[in-house]
Short mmCIF file of C-alpha atoms in Angstrom, two decimals:
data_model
loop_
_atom_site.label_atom_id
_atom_site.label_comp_id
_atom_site.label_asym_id
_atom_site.label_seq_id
_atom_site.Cartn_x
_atom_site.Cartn_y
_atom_site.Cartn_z
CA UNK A 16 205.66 52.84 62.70
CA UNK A 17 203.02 53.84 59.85
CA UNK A 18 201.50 56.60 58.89
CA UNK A 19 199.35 57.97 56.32
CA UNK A 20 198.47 61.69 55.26
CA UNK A 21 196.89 63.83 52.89
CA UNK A 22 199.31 66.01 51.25
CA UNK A 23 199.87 67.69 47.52
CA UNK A 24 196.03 66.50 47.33
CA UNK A 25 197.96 62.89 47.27
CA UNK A 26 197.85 60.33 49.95
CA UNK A 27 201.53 60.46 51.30
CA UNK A 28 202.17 56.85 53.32
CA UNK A 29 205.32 56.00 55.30
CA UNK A 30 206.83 53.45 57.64
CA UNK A 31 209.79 53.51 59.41
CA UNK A 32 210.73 49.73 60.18
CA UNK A 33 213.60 50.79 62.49
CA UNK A 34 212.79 49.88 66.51
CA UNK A 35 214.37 52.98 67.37
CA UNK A 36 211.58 55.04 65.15
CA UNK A 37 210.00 58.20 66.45
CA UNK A 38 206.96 60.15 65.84
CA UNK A 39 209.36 62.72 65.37
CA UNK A 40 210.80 60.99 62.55
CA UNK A 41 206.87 60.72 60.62
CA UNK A 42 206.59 64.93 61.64
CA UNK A 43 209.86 65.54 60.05
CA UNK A 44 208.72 63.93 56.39
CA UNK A 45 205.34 65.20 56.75
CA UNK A 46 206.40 68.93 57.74
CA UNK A 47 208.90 68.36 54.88
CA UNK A 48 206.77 67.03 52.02
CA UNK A 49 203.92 70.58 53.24
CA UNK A 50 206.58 73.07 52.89
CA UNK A 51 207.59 71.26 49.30
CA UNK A 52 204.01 71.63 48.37
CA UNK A 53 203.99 75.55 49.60
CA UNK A 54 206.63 76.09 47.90
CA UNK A 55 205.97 74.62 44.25
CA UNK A 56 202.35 73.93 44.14
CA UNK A 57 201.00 75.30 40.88
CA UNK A 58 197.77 75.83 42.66
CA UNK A 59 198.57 78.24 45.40
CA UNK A 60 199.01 81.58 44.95
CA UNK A 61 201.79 81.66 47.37
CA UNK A 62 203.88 79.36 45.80
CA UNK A 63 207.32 80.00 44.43
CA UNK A 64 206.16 78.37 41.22
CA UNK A 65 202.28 80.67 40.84
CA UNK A 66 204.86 83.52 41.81
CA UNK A 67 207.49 82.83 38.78
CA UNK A 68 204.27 82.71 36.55
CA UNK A 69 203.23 86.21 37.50
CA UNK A 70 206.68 87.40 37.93
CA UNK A 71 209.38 86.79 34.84
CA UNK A 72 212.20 88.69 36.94
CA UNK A 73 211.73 86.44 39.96
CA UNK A 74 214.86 85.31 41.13
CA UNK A 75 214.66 81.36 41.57
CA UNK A 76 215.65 79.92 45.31
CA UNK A 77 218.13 77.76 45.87
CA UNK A 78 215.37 74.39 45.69
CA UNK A 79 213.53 75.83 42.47
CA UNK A 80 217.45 76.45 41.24
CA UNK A 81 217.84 72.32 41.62
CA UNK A 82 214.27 71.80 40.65
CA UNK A 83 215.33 73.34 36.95
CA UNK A 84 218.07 71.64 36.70
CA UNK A 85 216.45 68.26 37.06
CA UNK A 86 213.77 69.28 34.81
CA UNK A 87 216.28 70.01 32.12
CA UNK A 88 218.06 67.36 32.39
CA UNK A 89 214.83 65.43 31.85
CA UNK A 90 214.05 67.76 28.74
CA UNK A 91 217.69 66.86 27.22
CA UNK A 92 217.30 62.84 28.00
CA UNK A 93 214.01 62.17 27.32
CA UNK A 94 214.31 64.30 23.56
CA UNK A 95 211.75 66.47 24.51
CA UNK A 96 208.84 64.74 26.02
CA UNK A 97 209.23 66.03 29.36
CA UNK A 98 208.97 70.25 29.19
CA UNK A 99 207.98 71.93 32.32
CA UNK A 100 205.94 74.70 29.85
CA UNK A 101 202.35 73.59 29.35
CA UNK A 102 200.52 74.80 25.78
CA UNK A 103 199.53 77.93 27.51
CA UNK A 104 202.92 78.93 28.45
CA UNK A 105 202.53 78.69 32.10
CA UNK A 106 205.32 76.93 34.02
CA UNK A 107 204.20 73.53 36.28
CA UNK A 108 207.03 71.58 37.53
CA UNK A 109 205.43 69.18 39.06
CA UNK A 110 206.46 66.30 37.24
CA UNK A 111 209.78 66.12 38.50
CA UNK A 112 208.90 68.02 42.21
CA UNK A 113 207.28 64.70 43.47
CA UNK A 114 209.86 62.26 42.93
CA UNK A 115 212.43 65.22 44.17
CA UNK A 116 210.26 65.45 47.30
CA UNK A 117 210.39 62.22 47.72
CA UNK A 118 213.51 61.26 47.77
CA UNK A 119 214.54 64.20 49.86
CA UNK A 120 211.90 62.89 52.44
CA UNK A 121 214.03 59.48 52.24
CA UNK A 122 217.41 61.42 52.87
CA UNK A 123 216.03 62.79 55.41
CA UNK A 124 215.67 59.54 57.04
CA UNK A 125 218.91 58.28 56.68
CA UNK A 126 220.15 61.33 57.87
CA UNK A 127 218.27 61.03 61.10
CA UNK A 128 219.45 57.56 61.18
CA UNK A 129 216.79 55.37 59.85
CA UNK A 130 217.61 52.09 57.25
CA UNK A 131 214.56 50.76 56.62
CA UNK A 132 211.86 52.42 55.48
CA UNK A 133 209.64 53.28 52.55
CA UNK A 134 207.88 56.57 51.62
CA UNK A 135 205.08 56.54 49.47
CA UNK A 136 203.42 59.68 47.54
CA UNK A 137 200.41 59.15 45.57
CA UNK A 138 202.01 55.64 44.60
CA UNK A 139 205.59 56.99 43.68
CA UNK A 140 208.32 55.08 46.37
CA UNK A 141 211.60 54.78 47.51
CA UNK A 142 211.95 51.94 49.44
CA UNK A 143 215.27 51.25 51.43
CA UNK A 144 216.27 48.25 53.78
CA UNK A 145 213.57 45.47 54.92
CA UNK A 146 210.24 45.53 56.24
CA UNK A 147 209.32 44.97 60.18
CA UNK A 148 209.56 41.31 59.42
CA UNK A 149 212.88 41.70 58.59
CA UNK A 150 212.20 40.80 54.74
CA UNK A 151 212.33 43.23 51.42
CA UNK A 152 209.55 45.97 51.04
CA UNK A 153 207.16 44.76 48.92
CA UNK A 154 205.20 46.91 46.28
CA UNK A 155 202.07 46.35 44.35
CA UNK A 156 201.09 47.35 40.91
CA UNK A 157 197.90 48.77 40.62
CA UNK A 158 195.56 47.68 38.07
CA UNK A 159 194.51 50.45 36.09
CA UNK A 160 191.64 47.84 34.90
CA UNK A 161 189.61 48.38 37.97
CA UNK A 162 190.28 47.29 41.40
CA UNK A 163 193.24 45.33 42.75
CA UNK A 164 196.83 44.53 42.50
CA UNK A 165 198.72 43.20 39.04
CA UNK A 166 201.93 42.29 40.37
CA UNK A 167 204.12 42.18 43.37
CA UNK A 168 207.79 44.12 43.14
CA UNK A 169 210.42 43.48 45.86
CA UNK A 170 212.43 46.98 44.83
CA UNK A 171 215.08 46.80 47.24
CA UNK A 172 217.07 49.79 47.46
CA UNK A 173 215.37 51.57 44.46
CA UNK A 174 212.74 53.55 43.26
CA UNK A 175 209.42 52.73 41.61
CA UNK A 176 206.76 55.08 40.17
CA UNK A 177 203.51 54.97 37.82
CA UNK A 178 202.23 57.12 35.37
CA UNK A 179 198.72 56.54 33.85
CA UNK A 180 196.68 58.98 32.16
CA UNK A 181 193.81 58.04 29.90
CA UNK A 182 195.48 60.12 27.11
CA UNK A 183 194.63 59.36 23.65
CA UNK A 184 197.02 58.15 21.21
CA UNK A 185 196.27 60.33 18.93
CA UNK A 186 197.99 63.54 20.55
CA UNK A 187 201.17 61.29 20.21
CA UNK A 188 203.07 61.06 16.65
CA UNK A 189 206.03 60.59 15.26
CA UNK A 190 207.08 64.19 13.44
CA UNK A 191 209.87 61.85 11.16
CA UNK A 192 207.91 59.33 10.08
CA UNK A 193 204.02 60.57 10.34
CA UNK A 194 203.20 56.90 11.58
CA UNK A 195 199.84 56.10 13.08
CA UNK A 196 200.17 57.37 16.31
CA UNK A 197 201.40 54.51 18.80
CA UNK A 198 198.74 53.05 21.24
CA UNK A 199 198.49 54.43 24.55
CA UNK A 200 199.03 52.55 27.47
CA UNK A 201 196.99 52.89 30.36
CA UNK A 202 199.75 52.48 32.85
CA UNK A 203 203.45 52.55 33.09
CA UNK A 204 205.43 51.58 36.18
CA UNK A 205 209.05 51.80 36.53
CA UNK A 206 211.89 50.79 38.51
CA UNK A 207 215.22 52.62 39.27
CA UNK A 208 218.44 53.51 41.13
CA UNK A 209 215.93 55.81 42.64
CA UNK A 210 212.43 57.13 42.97
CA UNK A 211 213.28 60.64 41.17
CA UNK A 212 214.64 58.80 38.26
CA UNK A 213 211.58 56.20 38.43
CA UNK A 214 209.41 59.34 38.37
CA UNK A 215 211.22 61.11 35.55
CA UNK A 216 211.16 58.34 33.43
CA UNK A 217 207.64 56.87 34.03
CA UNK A 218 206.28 60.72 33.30
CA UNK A 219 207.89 61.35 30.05
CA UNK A 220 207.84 57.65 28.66
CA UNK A 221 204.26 57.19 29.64
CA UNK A 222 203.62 60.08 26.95
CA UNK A 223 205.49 58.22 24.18
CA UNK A 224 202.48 55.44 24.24
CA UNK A 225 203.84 51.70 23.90
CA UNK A 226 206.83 53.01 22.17
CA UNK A 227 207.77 54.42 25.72
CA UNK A 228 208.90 51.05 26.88
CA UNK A 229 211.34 50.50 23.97
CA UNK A 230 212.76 54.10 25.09
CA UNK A 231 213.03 52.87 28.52
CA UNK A 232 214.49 49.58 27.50
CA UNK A 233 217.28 51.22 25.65
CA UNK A 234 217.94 53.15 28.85
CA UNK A 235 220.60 51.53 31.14
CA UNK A 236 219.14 51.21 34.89
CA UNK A 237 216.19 51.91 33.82
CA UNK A 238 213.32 48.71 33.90
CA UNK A 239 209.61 49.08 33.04
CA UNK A 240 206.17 47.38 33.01
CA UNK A 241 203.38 49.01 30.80
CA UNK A 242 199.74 47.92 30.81
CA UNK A 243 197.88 48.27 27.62
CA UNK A 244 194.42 48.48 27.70
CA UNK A 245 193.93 45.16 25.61
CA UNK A 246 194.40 43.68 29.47
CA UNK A 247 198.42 42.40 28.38
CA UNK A 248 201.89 43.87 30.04
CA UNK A 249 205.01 44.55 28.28
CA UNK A 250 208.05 44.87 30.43
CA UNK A 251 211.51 45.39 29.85
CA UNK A 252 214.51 42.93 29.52
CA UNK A 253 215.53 43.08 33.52
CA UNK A 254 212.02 44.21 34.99
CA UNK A 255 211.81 40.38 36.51
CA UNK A 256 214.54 40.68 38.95
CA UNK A 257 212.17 42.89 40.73
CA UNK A 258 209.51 41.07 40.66
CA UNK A 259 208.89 39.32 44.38
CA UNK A 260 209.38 35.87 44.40
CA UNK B 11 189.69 50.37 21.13
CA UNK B 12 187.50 52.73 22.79
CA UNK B 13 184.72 49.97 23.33
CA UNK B 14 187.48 47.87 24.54
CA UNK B 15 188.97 50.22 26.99
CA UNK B 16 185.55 50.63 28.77
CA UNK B 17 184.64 46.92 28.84
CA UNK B 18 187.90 46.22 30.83
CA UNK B 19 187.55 48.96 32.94
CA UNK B 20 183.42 47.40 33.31
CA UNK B 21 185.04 43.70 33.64
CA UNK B 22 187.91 44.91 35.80
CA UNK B 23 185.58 46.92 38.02
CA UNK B 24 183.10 43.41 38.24
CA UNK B 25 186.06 41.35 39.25
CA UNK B 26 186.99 43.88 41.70
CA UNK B 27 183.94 44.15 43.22
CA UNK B 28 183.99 40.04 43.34
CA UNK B 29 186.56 39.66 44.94
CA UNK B 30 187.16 41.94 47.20
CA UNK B 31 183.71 43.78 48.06
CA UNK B 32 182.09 40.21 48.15
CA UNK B 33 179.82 42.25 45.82
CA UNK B 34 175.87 39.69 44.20
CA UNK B 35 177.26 38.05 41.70
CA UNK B 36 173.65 36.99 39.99
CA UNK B 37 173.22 40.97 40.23
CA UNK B 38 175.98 41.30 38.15
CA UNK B 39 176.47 38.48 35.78
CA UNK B 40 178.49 40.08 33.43
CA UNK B 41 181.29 39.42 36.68
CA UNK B 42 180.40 35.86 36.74
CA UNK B 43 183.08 34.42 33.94
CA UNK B 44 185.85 35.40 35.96
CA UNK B 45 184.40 35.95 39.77
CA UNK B 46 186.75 32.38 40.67
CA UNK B 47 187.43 32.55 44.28
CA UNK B 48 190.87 31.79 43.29
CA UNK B 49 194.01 34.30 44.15
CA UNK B 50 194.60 34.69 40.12
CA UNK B 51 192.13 35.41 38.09
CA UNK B 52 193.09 36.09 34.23
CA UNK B 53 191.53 39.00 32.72
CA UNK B 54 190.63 37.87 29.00
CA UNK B 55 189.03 40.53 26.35
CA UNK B 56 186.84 37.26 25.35
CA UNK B 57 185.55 37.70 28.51
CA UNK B 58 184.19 41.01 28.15
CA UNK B 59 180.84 41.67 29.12
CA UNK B 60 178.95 44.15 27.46
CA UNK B 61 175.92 46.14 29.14
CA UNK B 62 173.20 45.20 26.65
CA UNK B 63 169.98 42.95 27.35
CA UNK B 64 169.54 40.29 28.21
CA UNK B 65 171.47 39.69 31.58
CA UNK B 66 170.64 35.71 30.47
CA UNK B 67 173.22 33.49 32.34
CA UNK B 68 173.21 33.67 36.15
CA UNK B 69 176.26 33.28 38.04
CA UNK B 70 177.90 29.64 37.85
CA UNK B 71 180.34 30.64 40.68
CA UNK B 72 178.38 29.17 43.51
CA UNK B 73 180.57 29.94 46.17
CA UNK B 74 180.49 33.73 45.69
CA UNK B 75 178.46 34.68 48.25
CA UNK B 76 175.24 36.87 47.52
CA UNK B 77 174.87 40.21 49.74
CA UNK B 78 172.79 43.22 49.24
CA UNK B 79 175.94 45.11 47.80
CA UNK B 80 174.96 47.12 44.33
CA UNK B 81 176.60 45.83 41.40
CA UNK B 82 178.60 48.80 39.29
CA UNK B 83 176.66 51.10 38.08
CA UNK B 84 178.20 50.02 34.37
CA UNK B 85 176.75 46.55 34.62
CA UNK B 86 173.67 47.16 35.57
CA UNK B 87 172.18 46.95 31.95
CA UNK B 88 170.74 49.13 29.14
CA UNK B 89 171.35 52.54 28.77
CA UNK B 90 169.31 55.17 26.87
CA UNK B 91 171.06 55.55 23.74
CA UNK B 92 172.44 59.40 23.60
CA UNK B 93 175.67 61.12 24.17
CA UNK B 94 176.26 61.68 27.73
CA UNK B 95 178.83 64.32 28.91
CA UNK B 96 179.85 63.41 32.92
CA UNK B 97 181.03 65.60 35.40
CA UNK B 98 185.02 67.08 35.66
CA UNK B 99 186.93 65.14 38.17
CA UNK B 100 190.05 66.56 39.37
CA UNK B 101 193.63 64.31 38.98
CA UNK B 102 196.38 65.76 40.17
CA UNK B 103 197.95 67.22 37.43
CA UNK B 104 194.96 68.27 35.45
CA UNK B 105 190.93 67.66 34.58
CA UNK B 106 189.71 64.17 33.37
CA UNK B 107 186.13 64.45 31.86
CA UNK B 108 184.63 62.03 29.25
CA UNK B 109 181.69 62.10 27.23
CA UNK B 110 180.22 58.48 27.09
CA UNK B 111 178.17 57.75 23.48
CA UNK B 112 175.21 55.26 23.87
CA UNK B 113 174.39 53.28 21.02
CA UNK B 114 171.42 50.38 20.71
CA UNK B 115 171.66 50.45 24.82
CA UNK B 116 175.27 49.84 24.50
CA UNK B 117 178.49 51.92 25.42
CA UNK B 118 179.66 52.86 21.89
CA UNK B 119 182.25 54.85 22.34
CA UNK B 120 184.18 56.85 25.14
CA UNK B 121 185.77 60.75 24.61
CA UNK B 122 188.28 62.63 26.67
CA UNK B 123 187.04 65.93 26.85
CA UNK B 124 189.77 66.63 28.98
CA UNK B 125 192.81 65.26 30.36
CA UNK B 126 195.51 66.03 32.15
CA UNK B 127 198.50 67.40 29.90
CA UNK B 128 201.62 65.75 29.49
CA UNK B 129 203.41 68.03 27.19
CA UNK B 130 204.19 66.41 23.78
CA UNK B 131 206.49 67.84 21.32
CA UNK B 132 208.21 64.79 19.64
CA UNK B 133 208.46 60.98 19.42
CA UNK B 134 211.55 58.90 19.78
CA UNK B 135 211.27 55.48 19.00
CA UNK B 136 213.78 52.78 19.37
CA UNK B 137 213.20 49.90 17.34
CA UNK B 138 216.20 47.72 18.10
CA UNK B 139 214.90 47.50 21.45
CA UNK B 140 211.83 46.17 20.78
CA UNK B 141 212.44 42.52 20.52
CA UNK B 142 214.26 42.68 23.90
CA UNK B 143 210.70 43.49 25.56
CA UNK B 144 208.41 40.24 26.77
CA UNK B 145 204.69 40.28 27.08
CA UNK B 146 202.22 38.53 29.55
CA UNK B 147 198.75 39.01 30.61
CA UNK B 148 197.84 40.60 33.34
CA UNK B 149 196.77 38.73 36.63
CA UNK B 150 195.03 40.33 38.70
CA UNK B 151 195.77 38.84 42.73
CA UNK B 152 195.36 39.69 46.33
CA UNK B 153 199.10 39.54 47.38
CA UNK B 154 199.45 41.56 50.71
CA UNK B 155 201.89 44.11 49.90
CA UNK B 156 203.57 46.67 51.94
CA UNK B 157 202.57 49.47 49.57
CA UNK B 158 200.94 49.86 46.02
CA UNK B 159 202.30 52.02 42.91
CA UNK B 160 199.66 53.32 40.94
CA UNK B 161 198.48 56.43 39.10
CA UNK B 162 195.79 56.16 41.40
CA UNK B 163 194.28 59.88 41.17
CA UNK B 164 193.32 59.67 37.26
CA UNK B 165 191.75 56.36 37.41
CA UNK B 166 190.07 57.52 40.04
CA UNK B 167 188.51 60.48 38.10
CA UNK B 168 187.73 58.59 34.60
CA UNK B 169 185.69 56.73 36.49
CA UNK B 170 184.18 59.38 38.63
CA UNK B 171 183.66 60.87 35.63
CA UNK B 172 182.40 58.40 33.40
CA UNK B 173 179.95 57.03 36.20
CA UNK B 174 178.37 60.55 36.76
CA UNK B 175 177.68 60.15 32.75
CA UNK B 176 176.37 56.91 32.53
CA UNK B 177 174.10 58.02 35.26
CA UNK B 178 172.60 60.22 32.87
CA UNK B 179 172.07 57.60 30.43
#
């Protein structure tokens, strides 16, 4: 049972391999993933987070509580390179919100009693048990060269997101050394226990250029493939045991 | 790097449309080097067309075959040489806009205006690590997959915005 929305401006797909899957189950995640995006999108004025911006004293709820948390955590293990304050001061937490959302969509699953699915927003997953022919999920890499696939990942039970921008290099330097700034890549796809910590990593390690994937290969759990724009990928020391056969 | 970035995205986007939007090849022969109707196709920089005249060679992939389908509007030849601002196209977590520079009929050079923000303050960089990382090209294929990872919503506005400025040029 598949199913694809709009949602968070992001196309959200799922599929619930299960033969006992209901439409119920695909209404739960989607009614789930619209009240995350209510509740933290930086573009509605009704939203916990557009509140908090126009409101200092606001006192956080109990998800924007957890929501912090991650995103310090982030701050602390990333040194820096993930800060939920943009340059103008105004708080967007989205970079950790999506991965958050979805792998509370994917708890909500099991907890409803499903094994294998996937749930995909705007090409962030968490994939758990097999597909409807009984084999592992698999998941494509997206060439950020034009159209197409670059590789095939069989995740398993983990989590894989991408994070490309097209941002220049040269907003990215070293404050120790003053080296050239590194070279950007143009996309940087990651693999972990799960898809918040995919998500996490792939946002703030994308900003550290190709240097991101020696962070990320220092980082236990943790396995990466980066695509410069030269047309080459770099991945990390154990990025091949999730590559599909 | 700039001129580089652009011609892959230009190649890229010519393979793309190859293979999967069985897209003229003679109407784009800058696509022709690597339009093979094989499931791998190797995406080389020394392959790298470039959109200046002439469009000499026509395709020598015989079994692509021809439709009525436009090529990309970034092969389709010269360009008035200017600078060309294009449009702002909304990503998710911010505004992409480029500014494309046109020199001798040629794409010169490509600026972000604007991008989305990803909130810099410091660099770490781990140097033991690097010789523990392996490189390969990439390979573009048509593997079905269940489901594709991808930062899907910026690509998607660079190139909305950089074809709304080349269609000024």
């Amino acid at each position: 049972m598949r199913d694809t929305r709009l949602i968070m401006g992001m196309p959200v797909v799922f599929e619930v391999a299960d033969a006992e899957a209901t439409a119920d189950d695909l209404e739960a995640v989607f009614a789930y993933l619209v009240s995350v995006d209510e509740q933290f999108s930086p573009y509605k004025d009704t939203s916990e987070v557009a509140t908090m911006n126009r409101d200092g004293a606001h006192e956080p709820s109990k998800e924007m509580r957890e929501v912090l948390a991650i995103a310090a955590r982030t701050k602390e293990e990333t040194r820096g390179f993930f800060d939920t304050t943009k340059p103008d001061g105004t708080f967007d937490p989205s970079g950790v919100v999506k991965g958050w959302a979805i792998l509370n969509a994917a708890n909500l699953l099991k907890e409803r009693g499903r094994k294998n699915f996937f749930v995909d927003v705007g090409g962030d997953i968490q994939c758990a048990g097999v597909n409807a022919e009984g084999k592992p999920w698999t998941v494509g890499v997206r060439n950020p060269l034009g159209e197409g696939i670059v590789k095939v990942l069989a995740p398993g039970e983990h989590g894989v997101a991408t994070s490309g921008t097209y941002v220049r290099g040269a907003h990215i330097y070293d404050p120790h050394t003053r080296a050239a700034p590194p070279r950007a890549l143009l996309s940087l796809t990651v693999v972990a226990k799960d898809v918040l910590e995919a998500d996490r990593y792939a946002t703030a390690a994308f900003a550290m250029g190709a240097d991101g994937l020696a962070f990320l290969q220092s980082v236990p759990g943790v396995e990466a493939y980066g695509i410069s724009p030269a047309g080459t990928a770099t991945m990390t020391s154990g990025f091949s045991a999730f590559v599909a056969p | 790097m700039k001129k580089f970035l652009l011609s892959i995205v230009v190649i890229a986007g010519s393979v793309g449309y190859a293979l999967y939007s069985s897209s003229n090849a003679s109407a784009s022969p800058a696509a022709a080097p690597t339009a093979a109707p094989s499931q791998t196709t190797n995406i080389s920089i020394e392959n790298t067309p470039t959109t200046s005249a002439p469009p000499a060679q026509p395709a020598p992939s015989p079994t692509v075959t021809p439709s009525p389908a436009p090529a990309p509007a970034a092969s389709q030849g010269q360009y008035k040489d200017g600078t060309y601002t294009g449009s702002v196209a909304n990503a998710y977590y911010g505004n992409v806009q480029v500014e494309a520079v046109i020199s001798g009929g040629k794409i010169a050079d490509v600026k972000f205006l604007q991008y989305p923000n990803t909130h810099m303050t410091s660099v770490y960089i781990n140097s033991q690590a690097m010789p523990m990382l392996t490189e390969e090209a990439l390979q573009v294929q048509s593997a079905n997959v269940n489901t594709i990872s991808g930062a899907s919503e910026t690509s998607r506005a660079f190139r909305e915005s950089l074809a709304n400025a080349l269609a000024k040029a």
